[in-house]
Amino acid sequence: MFELISNLVAAFLTLSIFSFLYKDNPFYKFAEHLLVGVSMGYAIPLAYENVFIPFVYNPIFLERRFIIIVPAIIGILYLFRFSKNLSWLARYPIVIFMGIVGMSVPMSMHSSVLVQMRSAMLPLDNINTFLIFIGTITILMYFYFSKEHKGTYGKISNVGVWFMMVGFGASFGYTVMARMSLLIGRIQFLLGDFLGLIK
Amino acid sequence: MKRQIPLIIVMSLGFLFFAHTFIPHKFSQDFYDWYVSWTKAMSPFAVILGIMSLFMVHTTKIQRKVPNWQYSFVTLGALVFTAFAGFAWGTNEGTPFMWLFKNVQMPMSATMFSLLAFYIASAAYKAFRARSAQATVLLIAAIIVMLGQVPLGQIISKWIPITSTWILNVPNLAAKRGIMTGVGLGMVATSLKIILGIERTYLGGGD
């Protein structure tokens, strides 16, 4: 009985969201607003258990590390964001979080630029490595906007666009298949768990 | 001073963390561990800010009776009830909180994402109608990759899975590598702009 009620609730909400395919309607609006509320409500106890207790409560009250009161107070300054006169106080927790961008300069340079360049520097001993080399260079040329894309430069950078179109097509295909697998999962739930038509 | 002091903090921390990457010293590691413990202690209050923001948006909608204001009660009620369930009965398996996750949150979010399958199909149709050679290449690559993922592709031709793998490993790799390099350079440039105080939008408006 309990399982039937659970499946009934899940099936009603699934169909409510699918009803948007026909047009926007009260069932969809209800499910949409419910999803926002439940998702946010879900995050609150988890944040309390997994972040507040181990990193604020336990250090202060159990381990007696009273210095943690300072970041807790700085964190409270976030709440002044809604004050007209004191909203500037909310900048302090934001800028402390922003400080980490200092690390992202060498790390991005390493992981996104140097590692990519090292991987691209392969011996051009077959057609595939040659195509990868041409593709990478022409795409980088396409993204170099300090030079006008005209004449020979424009033609070479246009080759990069063709490579990107194939890359976007592959990403598009992957995304479609991921969504399709979710859709199949929901249809399996409706026809299997809920209606019992398939096993 | 309301803007200058936060800017000085960002600059100082930015340069310290820049240096931290190159200094494998205990002092540098201790500084990083201290920073991480402080940011973790600050982060729960950002969740409170999010909750307050959601409450303010929806209570304003209810007060002003904007179109569809009644649904704001659903959002606020669901938020309060789910959070209450988590605090009152815990977050373990078999609790009302997990029941809400399994039978309300998870089915709805999965269905919401699966809706995109239909809209992606309509986007593909629109791209095909564009009738440019580049849009056609995009679609052909997408169709081959899609068919390469399912048994139907193998049934149609043994070349479809082979071509799909080739597309992913060669032109797709070249495209991703070029784009990733550009993204990396963009991230470095943006980070430098923040550290040097050129980019200040994160400070918000006002004094």
Coordinates of C-alpha atoms in Angstrom, one line a residue, chain A residues 2-71:
Chain A
F2 CA 2.8 2.4 1.0
E3 CA 4.7 1.6 -2.2
L4 CA 1.5 2.2 -4.3
I5 CA 1.1 5.6 -2.7
S6 CA 4.7 6.4 -3.3
N7 CA 4.5 5.4 -7.0
L8 CA 1.2 7.3 -7.3
V9 CA 2.8 10.5 -6.1
A10 CA 5.9 10.1 -8.3
A11 CA 3.7 9.2 -11.4
F12 CA 1.4 12.2 -10.8
L13 CA 4.4 14.6 -10.6
T14 CA 6.1 13.0 -13.6
L15 CA 2.9 13.3 -15.7
S16 CA 2.4 16.9 -14.4
I17 CA 5.8 17.9 -15.8
F18 CA 5.3 16.0 -19.1
S19 CA 2.0 17.9 -19.5
F20 CA 4.1 21.0 -20.4
L21 CA 4.7 19.3 -23.8
Y22 CA 1.1 20.1 -24.6
K23 CA 1.2 23.6 -23.1
D24 CA 1.9 25.6 -19.9
N25 CA -0.9 24.5 -17.4
P26 CA -1.6 24.6 -13.7
F27 CA -0.3 21.0 -13.1
Y28 CA 3.0 21.9 -14.6
K29 CA 3.2 25.2 -12.6
F30 CA 2.4 23.3 -9.4
A31 CA 5.1 20.7 -10.1
E32 CA 7.6 23.3 -11.1
H33 CA 7.1 25.3 -7.9
L34 CA 7.1 22.2 -5.8
L35 CA 10.4 21.1 -7.3
V36 CA 12.0 24.4 -6.4
G37 CA 10.7 24.3 -2.8
V38 CA 11.7 20.6 -2.2
S39 CA 15.1 21.0 -3.8
M40 CA 15.9 24.0 -1.5
G41 CA 14.3 22.3 1.5
Y42 CA 16.5 19.2 0.7
A43 CA 19.7 21.3 0.8
I44 CA 19.0 22.9 4.2
P45 CA 19.3 19.8 6.6
L46 CA 22.2 18.5 4.4
A47 CA 24.1 21.8 4.7
Y48 CA 23.4 21.8 8.4
E49 CA 24.6 18.2 8.9
N50 CA 27.5 18.2 6.5
V51 CA 28.8 21.7 6.8
F52 CA 27.5 23.6 9.8
I53 CA 28.0 20.8 12.4
P54 CA 31.5 19.6 11.3
F55 CA 33.0 23.0 10.4
V56 CA 31.3 25.5 12.7
Y57 CA 29.6 23.8 15.7
N58 CA 32.1 21.0 16.5
P59 CA 35.2 23.2 16.2
I60 CA 33.7 25.9 18.5
F61 CA 31.8 23.9 21.1
L62 CA 33.5 20.5 21.1
E63 CA 37.1 21.2 20.1
R64 CA 37.1 24.7 21.8
R65 CA 38.8 26.3 18.8
F66 CA 37.2 29.7 19.4
I67 CA 39.0 31.3 16.5
I68 CA 36.4 29.7 14.2
I69 CA 33.9 32.3 15.7
V70 CA 35.7 34.9 13.5
P71 CA 34.9 33.2 10.1

